[in-house]
PDB file of C-alpha atoms and ligand atoms in Angstrom:
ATOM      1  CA  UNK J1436      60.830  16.119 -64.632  1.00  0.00           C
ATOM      2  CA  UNK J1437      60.255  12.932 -66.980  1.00  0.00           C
ATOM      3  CA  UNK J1438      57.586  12.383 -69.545  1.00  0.00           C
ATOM      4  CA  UNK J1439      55.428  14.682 -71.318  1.00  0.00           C
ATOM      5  CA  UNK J1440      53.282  17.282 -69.171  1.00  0.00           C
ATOM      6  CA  UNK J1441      49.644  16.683 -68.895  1.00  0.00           C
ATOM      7  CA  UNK J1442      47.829  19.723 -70.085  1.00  0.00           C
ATOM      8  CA  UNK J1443      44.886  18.229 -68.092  1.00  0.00           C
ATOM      9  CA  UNK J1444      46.263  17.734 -65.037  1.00  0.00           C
ATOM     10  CA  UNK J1445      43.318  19.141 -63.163  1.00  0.00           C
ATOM     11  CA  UNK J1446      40.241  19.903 -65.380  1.00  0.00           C
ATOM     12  CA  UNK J1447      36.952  21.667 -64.008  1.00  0.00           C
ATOM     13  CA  UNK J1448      34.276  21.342 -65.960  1.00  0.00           C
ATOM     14  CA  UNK J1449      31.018  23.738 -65.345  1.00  0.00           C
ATOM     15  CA  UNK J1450      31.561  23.641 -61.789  1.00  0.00           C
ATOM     16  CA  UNK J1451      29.142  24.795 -59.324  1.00  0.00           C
ATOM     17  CA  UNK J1452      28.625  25.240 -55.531  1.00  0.00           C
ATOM     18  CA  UNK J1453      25.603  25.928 -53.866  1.00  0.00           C
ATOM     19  CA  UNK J1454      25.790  25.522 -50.484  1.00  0.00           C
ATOM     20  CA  UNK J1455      22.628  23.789 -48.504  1.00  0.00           C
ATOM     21  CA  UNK J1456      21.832  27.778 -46.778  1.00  0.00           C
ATOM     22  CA  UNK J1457      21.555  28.198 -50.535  1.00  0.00           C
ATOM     23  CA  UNK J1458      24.656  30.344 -50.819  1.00  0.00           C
ATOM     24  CA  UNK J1459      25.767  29.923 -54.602  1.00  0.00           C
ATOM     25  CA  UNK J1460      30.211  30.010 -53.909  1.00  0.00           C
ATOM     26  CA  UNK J1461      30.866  29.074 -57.776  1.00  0.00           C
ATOM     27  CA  UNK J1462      28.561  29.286 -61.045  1.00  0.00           C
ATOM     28  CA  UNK J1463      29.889  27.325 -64.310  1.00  0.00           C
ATOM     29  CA  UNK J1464      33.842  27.379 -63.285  1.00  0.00           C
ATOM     30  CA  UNK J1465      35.606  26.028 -66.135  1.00  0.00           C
ATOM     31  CA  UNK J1466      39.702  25.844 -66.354  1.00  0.00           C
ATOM     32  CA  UNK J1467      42.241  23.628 -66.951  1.00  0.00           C
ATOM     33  CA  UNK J1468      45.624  23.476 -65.170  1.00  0.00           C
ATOM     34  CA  UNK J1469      48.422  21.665 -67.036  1.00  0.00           C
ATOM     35  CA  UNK J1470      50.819  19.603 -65.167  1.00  0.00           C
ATOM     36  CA  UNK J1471      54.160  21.302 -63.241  1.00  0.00           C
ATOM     37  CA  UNK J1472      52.168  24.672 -63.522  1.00  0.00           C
ATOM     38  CA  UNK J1473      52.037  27.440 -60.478  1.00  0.00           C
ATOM     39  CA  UNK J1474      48.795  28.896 -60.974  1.00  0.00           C
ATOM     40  CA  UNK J1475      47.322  31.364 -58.325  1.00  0.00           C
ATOM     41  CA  UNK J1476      43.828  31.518 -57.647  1.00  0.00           C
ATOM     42  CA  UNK J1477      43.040  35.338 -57.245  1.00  0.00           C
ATOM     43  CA  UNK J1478      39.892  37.108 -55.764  1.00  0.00           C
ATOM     44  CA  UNK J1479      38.572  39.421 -53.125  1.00  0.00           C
ATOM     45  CA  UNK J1480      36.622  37.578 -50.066  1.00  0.00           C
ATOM     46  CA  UNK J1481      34.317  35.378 -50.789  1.00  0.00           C
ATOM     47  CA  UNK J1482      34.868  34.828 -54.624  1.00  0.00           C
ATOM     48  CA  UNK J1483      34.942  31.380 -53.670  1.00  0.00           C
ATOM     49  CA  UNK J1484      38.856  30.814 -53.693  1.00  0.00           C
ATOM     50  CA  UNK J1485      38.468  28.006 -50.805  1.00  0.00           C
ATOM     51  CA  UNK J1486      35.376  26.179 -51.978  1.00  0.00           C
ATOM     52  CA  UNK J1487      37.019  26.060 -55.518  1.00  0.00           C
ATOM     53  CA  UNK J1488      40.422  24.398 -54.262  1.00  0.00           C
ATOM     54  CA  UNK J1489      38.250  22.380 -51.412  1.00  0.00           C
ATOM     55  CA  UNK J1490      36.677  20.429 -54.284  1.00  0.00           C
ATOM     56  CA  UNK J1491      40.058  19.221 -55.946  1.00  0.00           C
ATOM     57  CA  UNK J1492      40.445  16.485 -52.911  1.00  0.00           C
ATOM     58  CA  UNK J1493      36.787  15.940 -52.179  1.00  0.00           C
ATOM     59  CA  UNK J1494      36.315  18.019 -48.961  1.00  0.00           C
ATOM     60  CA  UNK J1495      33.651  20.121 -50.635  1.00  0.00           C
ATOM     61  CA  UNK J1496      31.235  18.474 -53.220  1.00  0.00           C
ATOM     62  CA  UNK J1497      29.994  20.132 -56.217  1.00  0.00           C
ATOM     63  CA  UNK J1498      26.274  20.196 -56.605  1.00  0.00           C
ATOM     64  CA  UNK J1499      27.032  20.684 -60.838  1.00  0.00           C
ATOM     65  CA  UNK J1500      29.881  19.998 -63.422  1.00  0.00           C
ATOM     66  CA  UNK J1501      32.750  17.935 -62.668  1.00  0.00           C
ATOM     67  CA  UNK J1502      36.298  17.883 -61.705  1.00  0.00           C
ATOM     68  CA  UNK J1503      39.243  15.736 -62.808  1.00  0.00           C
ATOM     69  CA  UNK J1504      42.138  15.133 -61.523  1.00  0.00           C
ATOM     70  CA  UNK J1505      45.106  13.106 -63.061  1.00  0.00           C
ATOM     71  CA  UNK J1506      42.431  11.329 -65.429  1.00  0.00           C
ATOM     72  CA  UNK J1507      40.567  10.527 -62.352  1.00  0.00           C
ATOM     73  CA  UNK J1508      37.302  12.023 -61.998  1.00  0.00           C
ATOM     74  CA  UNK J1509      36.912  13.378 -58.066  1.00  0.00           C
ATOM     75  CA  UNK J1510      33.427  11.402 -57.003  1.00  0.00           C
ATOM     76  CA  UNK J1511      33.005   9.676 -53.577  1.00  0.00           C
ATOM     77  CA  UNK J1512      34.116   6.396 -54.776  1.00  0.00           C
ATOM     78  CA  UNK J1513      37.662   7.765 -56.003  1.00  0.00           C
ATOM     79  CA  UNK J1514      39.007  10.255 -52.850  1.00  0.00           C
ATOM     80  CA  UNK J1515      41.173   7.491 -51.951  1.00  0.00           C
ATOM     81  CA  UNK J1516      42.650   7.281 -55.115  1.00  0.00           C
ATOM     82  CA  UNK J1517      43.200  10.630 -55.748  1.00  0.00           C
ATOM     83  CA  UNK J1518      43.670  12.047 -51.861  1.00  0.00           C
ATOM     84  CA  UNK J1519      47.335  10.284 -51.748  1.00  0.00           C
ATOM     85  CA  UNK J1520      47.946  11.935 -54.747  1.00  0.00           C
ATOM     86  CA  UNK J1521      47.449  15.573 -53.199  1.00  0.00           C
ATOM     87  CA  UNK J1522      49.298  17.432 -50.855  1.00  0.00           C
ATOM     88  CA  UNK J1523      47.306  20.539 -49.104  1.00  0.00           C
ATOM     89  CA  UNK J1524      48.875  23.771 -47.526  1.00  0.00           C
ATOM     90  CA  UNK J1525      46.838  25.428 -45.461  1.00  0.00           C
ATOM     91  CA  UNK J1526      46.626  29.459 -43.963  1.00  0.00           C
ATOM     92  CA  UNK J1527      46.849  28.756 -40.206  1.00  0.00           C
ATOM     93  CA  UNK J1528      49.703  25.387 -40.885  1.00  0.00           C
ATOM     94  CA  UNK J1529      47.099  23.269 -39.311  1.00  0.00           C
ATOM     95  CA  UNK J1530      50.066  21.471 -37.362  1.00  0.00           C
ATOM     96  CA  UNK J1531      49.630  19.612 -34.498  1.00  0.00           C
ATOM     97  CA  UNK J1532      51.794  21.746 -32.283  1.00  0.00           C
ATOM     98  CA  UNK J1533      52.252  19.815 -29.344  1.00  0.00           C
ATOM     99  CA  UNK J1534      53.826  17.249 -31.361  1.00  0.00           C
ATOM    100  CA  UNK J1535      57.389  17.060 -33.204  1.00  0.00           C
ATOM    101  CA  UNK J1536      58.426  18.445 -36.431  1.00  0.00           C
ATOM    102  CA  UNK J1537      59.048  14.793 -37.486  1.00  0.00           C
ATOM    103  CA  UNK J1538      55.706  13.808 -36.766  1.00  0.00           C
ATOM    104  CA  UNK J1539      54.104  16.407 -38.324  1.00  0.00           C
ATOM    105  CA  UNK J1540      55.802  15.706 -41.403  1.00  0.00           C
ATOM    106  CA  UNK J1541      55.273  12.027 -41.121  1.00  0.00           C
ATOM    107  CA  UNK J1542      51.324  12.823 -41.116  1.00  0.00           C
ATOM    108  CA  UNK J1543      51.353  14.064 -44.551  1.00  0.00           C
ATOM    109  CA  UNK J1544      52.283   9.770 -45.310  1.00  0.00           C
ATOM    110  CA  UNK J1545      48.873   9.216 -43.458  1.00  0.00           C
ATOM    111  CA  UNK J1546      46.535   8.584 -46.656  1.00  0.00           C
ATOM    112  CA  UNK J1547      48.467   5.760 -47.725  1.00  0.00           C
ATOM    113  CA  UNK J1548      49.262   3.917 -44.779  1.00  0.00           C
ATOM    114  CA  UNK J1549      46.834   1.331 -43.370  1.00  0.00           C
ATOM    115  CA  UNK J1550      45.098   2.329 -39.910  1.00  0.00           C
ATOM    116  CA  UNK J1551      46.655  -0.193 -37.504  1.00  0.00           C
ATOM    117  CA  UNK J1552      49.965   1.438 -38.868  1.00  0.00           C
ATOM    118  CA  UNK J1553      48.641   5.545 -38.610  1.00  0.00           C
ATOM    119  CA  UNK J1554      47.566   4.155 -34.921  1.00  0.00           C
ATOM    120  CA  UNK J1555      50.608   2.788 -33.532  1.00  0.00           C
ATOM    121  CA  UNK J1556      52.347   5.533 -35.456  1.00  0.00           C
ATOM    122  CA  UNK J1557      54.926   2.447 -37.106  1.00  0.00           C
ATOM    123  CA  UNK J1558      55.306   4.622 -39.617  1.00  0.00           C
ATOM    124  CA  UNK J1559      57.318   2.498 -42.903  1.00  0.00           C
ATOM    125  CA  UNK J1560      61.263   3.169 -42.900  1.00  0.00           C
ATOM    126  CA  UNK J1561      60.840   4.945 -46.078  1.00  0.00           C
ATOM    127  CA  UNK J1562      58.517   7.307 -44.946  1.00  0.00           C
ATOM    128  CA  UNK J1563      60.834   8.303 -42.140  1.00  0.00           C
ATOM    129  CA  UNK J1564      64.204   8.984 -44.893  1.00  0.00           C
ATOM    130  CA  UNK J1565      62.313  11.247 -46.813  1.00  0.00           C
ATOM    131  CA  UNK J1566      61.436  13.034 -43.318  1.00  0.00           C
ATOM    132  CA  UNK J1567      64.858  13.643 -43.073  1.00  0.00           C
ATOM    133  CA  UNK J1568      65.122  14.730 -46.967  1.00  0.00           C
ATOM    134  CA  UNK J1569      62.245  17.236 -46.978  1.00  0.00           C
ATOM    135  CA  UNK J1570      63.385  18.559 -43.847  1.00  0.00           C
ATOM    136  CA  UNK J1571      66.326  19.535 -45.374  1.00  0.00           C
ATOM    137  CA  UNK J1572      64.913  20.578 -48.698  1.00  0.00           C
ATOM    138  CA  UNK J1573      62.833  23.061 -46.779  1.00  0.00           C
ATOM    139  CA  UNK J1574      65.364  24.932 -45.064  1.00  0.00           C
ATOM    140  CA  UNK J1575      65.190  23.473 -41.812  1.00  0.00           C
ATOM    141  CA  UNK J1576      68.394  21.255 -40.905  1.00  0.00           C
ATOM    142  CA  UNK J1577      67.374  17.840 -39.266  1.00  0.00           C
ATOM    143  CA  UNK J1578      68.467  19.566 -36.091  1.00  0.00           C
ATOM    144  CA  UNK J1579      64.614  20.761 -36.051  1.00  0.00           C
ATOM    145  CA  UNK J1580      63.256  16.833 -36.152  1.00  0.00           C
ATOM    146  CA  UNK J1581      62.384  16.814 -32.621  1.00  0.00           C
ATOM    147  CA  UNK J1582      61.698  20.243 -31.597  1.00  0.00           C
ATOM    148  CA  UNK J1583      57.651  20.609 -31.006  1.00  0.00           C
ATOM    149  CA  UNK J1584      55.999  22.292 -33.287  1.00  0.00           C
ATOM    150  CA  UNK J1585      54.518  25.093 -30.771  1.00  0.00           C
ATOM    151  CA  UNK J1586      58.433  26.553 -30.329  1.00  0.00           C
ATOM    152  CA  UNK J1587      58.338  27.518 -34.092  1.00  0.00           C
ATOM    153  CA  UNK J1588      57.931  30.396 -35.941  1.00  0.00           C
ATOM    154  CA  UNK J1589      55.053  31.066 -38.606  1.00  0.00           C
ATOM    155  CA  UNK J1590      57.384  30.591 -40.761  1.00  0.00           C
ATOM    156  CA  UNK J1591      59.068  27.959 -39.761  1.00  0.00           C
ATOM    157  CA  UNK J1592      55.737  26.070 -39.106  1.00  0.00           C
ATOM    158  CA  UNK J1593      54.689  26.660 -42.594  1.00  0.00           C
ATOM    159  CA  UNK J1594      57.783  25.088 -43.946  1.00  0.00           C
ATOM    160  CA  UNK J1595      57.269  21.789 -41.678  1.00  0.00           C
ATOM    161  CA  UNK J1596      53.433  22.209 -43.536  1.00  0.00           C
ATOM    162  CA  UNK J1597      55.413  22.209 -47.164  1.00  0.00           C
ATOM    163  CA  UNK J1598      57.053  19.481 -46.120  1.00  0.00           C
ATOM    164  CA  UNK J1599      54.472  17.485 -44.928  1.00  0.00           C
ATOM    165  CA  UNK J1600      52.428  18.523 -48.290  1.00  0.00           C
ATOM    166  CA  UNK J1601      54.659  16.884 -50.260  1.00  0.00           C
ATOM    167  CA  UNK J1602      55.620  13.757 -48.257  1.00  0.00           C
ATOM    168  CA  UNK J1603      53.989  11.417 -50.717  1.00  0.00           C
ATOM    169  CA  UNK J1604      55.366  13.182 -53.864  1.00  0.00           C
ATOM    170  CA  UNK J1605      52.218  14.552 -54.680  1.00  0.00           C
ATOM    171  CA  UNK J1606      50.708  15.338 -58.240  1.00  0.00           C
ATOM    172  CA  UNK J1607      49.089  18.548 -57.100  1.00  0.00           C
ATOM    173  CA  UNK J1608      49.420  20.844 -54.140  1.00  0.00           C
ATOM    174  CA  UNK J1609      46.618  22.786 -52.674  1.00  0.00           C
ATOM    175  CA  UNK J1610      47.818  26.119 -51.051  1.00  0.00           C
ATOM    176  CA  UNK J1611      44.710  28.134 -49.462  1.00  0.00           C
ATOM    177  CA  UNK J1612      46.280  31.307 -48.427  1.00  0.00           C
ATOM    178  CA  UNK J1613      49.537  29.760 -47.163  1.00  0.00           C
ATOM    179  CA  UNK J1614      51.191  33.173 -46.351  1.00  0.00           C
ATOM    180  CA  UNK J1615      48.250  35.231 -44.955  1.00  0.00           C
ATOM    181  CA  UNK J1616      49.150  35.177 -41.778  1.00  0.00           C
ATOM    182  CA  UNK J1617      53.326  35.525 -42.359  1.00  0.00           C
ATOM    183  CA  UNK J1618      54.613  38.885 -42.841  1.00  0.00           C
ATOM    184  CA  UNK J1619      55.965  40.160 -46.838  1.00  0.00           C
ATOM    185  CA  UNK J1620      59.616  38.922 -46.196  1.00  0.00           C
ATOM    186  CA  UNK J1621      58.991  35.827 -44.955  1.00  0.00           C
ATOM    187  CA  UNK J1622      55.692  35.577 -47.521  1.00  0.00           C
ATOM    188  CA  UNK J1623      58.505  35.854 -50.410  1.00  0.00           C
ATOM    189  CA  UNK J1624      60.875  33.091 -48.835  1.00  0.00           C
ATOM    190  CA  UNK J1625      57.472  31.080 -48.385  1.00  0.00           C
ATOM    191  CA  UNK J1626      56.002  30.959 -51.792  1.00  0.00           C
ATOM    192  CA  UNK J1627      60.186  30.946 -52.955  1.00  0.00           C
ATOM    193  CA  UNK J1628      60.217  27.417 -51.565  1.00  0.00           C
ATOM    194  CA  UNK J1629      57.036  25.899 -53.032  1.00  0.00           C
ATOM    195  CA  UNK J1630      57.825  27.156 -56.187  1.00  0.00           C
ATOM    196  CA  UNK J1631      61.362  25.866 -55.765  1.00  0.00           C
ATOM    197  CA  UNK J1632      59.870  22.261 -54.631  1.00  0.00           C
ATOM    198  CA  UNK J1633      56.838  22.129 -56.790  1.00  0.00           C
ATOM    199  CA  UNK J1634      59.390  23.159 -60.095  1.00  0.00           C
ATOM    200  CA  UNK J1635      61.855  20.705 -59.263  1.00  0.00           C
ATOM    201  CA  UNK J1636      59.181  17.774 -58.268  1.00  0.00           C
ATOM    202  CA  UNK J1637      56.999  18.303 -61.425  1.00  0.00           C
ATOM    203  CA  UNK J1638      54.089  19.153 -59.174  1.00  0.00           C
ATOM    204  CA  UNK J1639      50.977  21.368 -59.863  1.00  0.00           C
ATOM    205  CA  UNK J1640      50.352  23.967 -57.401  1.00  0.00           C
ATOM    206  CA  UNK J1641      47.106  25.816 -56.999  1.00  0.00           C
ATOM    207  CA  UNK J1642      47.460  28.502 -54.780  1.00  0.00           C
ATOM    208  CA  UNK J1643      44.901  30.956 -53.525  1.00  0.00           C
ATOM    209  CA  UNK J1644      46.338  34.299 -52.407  1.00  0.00           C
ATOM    210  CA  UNK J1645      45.004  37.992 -51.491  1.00  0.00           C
ATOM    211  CA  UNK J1646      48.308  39.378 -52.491  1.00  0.00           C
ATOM    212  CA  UNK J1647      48.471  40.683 -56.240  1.00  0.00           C
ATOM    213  CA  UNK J1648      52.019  41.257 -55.715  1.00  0.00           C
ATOM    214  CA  UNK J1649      52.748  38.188 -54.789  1.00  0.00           C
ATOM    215  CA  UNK J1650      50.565  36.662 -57.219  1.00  0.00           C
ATOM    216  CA  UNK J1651      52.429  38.727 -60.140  1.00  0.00           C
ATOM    217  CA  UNK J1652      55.562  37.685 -59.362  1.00  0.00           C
ATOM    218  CA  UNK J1653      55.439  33.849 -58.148  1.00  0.00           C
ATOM    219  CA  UNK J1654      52.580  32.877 -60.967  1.00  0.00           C
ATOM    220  CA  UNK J1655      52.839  31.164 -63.852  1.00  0.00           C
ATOM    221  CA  UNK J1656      49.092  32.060 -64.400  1.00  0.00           C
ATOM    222  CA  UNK J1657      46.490  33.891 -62.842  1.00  0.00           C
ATOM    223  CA  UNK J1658      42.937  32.948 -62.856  1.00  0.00           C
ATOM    224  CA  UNK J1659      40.567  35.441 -60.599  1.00  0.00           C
ATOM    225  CA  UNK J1660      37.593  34.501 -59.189  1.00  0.00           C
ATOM    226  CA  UNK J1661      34.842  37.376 -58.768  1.00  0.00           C
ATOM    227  CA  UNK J1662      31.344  36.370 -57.384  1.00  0.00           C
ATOM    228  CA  UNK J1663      32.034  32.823 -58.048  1.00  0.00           C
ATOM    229  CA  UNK J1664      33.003  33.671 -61.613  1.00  0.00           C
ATOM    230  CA  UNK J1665      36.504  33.408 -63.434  1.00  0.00           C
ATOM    231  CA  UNK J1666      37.227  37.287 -64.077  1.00  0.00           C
ATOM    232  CA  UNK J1667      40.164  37.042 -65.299  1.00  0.00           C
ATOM    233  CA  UNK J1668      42.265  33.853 -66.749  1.00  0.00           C
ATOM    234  CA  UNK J1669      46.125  34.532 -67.797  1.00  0.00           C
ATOM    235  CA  UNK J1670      49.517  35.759 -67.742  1.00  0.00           C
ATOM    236  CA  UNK J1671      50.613  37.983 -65.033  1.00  0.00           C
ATOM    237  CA  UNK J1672      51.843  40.229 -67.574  1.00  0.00           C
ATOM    238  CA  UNK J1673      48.451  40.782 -68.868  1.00  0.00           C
ATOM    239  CA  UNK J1674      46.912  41.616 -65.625  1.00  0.00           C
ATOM    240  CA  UNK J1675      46.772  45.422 -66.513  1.00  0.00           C
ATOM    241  CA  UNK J1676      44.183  47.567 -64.823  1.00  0.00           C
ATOM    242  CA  UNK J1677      41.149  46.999 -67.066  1.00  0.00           C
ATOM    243  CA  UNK J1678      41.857  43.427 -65.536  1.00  0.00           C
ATOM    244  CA  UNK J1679      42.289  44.113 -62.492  1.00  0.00           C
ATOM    245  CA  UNK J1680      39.199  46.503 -62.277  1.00  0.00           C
ATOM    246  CA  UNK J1681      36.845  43.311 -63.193  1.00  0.00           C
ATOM    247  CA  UNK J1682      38.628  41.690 -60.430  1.00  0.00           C
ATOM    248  CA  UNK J1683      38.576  44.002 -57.509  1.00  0.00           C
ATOM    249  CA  UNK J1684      36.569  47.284 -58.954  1.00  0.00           C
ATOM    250  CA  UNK J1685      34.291  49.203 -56.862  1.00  0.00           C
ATOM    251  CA  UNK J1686      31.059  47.019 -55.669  1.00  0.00           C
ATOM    252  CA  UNK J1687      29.247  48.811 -53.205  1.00  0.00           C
ATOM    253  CA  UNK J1688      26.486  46.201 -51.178  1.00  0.00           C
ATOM    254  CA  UNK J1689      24.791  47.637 -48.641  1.00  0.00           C
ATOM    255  CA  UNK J1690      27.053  48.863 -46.321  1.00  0.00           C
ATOM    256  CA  UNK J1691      30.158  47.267 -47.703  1.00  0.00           C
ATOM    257  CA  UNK J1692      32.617  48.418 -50.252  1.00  0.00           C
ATOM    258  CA  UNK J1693      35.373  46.773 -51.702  1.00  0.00           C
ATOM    259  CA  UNK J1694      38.412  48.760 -52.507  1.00  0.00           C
ATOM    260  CA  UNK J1695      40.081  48.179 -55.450  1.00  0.00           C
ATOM    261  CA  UNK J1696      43.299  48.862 -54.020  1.00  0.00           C
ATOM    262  CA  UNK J1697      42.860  47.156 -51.274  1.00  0.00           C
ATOM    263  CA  UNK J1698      40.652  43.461 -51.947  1.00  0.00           C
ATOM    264  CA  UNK J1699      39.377  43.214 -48.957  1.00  0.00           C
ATOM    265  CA  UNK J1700      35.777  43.773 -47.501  1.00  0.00           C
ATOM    266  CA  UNK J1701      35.711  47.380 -45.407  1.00  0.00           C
ATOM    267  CA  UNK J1702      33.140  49.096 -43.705  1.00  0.00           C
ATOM    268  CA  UNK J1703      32.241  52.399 -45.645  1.00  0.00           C
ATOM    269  CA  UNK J1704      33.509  55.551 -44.397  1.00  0.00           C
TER     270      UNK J1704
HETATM  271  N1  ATP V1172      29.980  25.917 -45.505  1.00  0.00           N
HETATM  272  C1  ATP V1172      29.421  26.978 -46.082  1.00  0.00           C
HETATM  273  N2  ATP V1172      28.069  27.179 -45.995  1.00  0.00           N
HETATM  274  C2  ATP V1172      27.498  28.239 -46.590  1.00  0.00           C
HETATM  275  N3  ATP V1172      28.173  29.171 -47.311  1.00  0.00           N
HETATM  276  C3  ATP V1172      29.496  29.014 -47.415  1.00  0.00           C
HETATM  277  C4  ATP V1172      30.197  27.927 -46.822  1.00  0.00           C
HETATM  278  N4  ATP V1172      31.520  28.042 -47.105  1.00  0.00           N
HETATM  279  C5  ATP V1172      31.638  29.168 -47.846  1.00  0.00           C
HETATM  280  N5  ATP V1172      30.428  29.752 -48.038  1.00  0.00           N
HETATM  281  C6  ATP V1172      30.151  30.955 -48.815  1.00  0.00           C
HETATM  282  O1  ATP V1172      30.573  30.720 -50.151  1.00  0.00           O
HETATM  283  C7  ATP V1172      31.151  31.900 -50.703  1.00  0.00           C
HETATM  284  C8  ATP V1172      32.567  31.586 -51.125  1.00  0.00           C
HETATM  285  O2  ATP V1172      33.320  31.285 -49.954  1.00  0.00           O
HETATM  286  P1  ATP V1172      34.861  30.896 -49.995  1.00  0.00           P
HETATM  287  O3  ATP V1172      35.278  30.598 -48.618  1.00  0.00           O
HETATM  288  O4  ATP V1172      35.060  29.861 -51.040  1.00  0.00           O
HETATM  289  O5  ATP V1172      35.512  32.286 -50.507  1.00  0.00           O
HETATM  290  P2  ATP V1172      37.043  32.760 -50.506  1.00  0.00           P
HETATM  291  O6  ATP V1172      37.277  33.388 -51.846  1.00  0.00           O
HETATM  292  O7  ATP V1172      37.917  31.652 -50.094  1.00  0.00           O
HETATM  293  O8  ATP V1172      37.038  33.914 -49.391  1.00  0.00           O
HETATM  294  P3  ATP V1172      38.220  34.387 -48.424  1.00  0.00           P
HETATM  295  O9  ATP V1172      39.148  35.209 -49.287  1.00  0.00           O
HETATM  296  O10 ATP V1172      37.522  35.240 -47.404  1.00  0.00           O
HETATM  297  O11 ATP V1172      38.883  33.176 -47.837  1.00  0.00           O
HETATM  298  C9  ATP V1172      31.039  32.974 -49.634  1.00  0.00           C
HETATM  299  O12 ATP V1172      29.855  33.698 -49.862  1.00  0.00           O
HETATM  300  C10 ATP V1172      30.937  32.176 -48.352  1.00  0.00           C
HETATM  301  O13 ATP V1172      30.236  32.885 -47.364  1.00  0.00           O
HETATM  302 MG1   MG V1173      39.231  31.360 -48.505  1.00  0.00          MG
END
């Protein structure tokens, strides 16, 4: 990578969500995330993980605070600016499977190609080399170009979604539980290969994940969300258990309980 890193590549700023049931998903959020870093967002369910990265390209807007992204603050009036500048990796692939690898990569060009062009599909010639590149960079062998989508693996299918995140050489990538649904082998080669990409392309990754292993050893930096809160903000190395109790320790509501071992909601025994 070129240049000097931007230690404000994405800045929030007092951030709030309250949803319109009147659900409050994030109270005063403020962090910043400096350019060509891997930071994990952490939390049990509904810490607000997914309405905190959902606000970076618009698709969620915050009722206080601001956001910025690349100098450009994320209003209504700027998401085409900034959404060719993002690249989003999502839990379920959110491929279209009847389609091609190809054109499922192609699809991440879509944001800055005019419409007459995303209708016809006359996709520009340069669009269609780096196809071939990021098909290759993710471990897939253009061999794969015109297999549909539906004959892949989960993993396989996530690494046409990598690829298609980063089709426009994005500043930031938005990963909302992009392993959840892979098992832990293929979870490793997974968040491997978007570290791999994101180092080598200078890009800043937020990633949301369950997984505190995972998180421990693929983050540069760990901020946990708890209640809509940052509970924790730093190192992996100094997410010891006093840390991780504020994260995940015992709250019991009503019926529920969440484990500290395990950060999900269960029913109570
Ligand atoms: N569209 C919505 N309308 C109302 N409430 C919502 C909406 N989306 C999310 N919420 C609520 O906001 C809170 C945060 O949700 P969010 O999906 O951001 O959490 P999360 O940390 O991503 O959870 P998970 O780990 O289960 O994906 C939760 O209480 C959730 O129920
Ligand atoms: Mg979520």
């Amino acid at each position: 990578m070129n240049g000097v890193r931007d230690p404000r590549m994405l800045a929030f700023d007092s951030v709030e969500k309250r949803y319109p049931d009147g659900t409050v998903a994030l109270r005063s959020v403020s962090m910043q995330v400096p350019q060509g870093e891997f930071c994990v967002i952490l939390g049990p369910s509904g810490a607000g993980k997914s309405t905190l990265l959902r606000m970076v390209n618009g698709l969620v807007a915050p009722t206080g605070g601001s956001i910025v992204v690349d100098g450009i603050p994320v209003e209504e009036k700027t998401l085409p600016r900034i959404r060719p500048r993002i690249g989003m990796i999502h839990q379920q692939f959110n491929l279209v499977l009847r389609s091609s690898v190809a054109t499922n990569i192609l699809s991440g060009a879509l944001p800055a190609i005019s419409t007459w062009r995303a209708v016809t599909h006359l996709f520009p010639e340069r669009y269609r080399r780096r196809t071939c590149e990021l098909v290759a960079a993710v471990g897939l062998g253009e061999e794969h170009l015109r297999r549909r989508v539906s004959g892949l693996s989960g993993g396989q299918q996530q690494r046409v979604g990598i690829a298609r995140a980063f089709m426009l050489d994005p500043a930031i990538v938005l990963a909302d539980e992009p392993v959840a649904s892979l098992d832990p082998k293929i979870s490793r080669d997974i968040l491997s290969l978007l570290k791999r990409e994101s180092r080598d392309r200078g890009t800043t990754v937020l990633c949301s994940l369950h997984q505190m292993d995972l998180a421990r050893e693929f983050a540069d930096r760990i901020v946990a969300l708890r209640g809509g809160e940052v509970a924790f903000d730093g190192e992996p190395a100094d997410l010891d258990e006093a840390a991780t109790d504020s994260i995940y320790g015992e709250i019991i509501a009503g019926d529920l309980l969440i484990q500290r071992d395990r950060p999900k909601i269960v029913a109570r025994a």
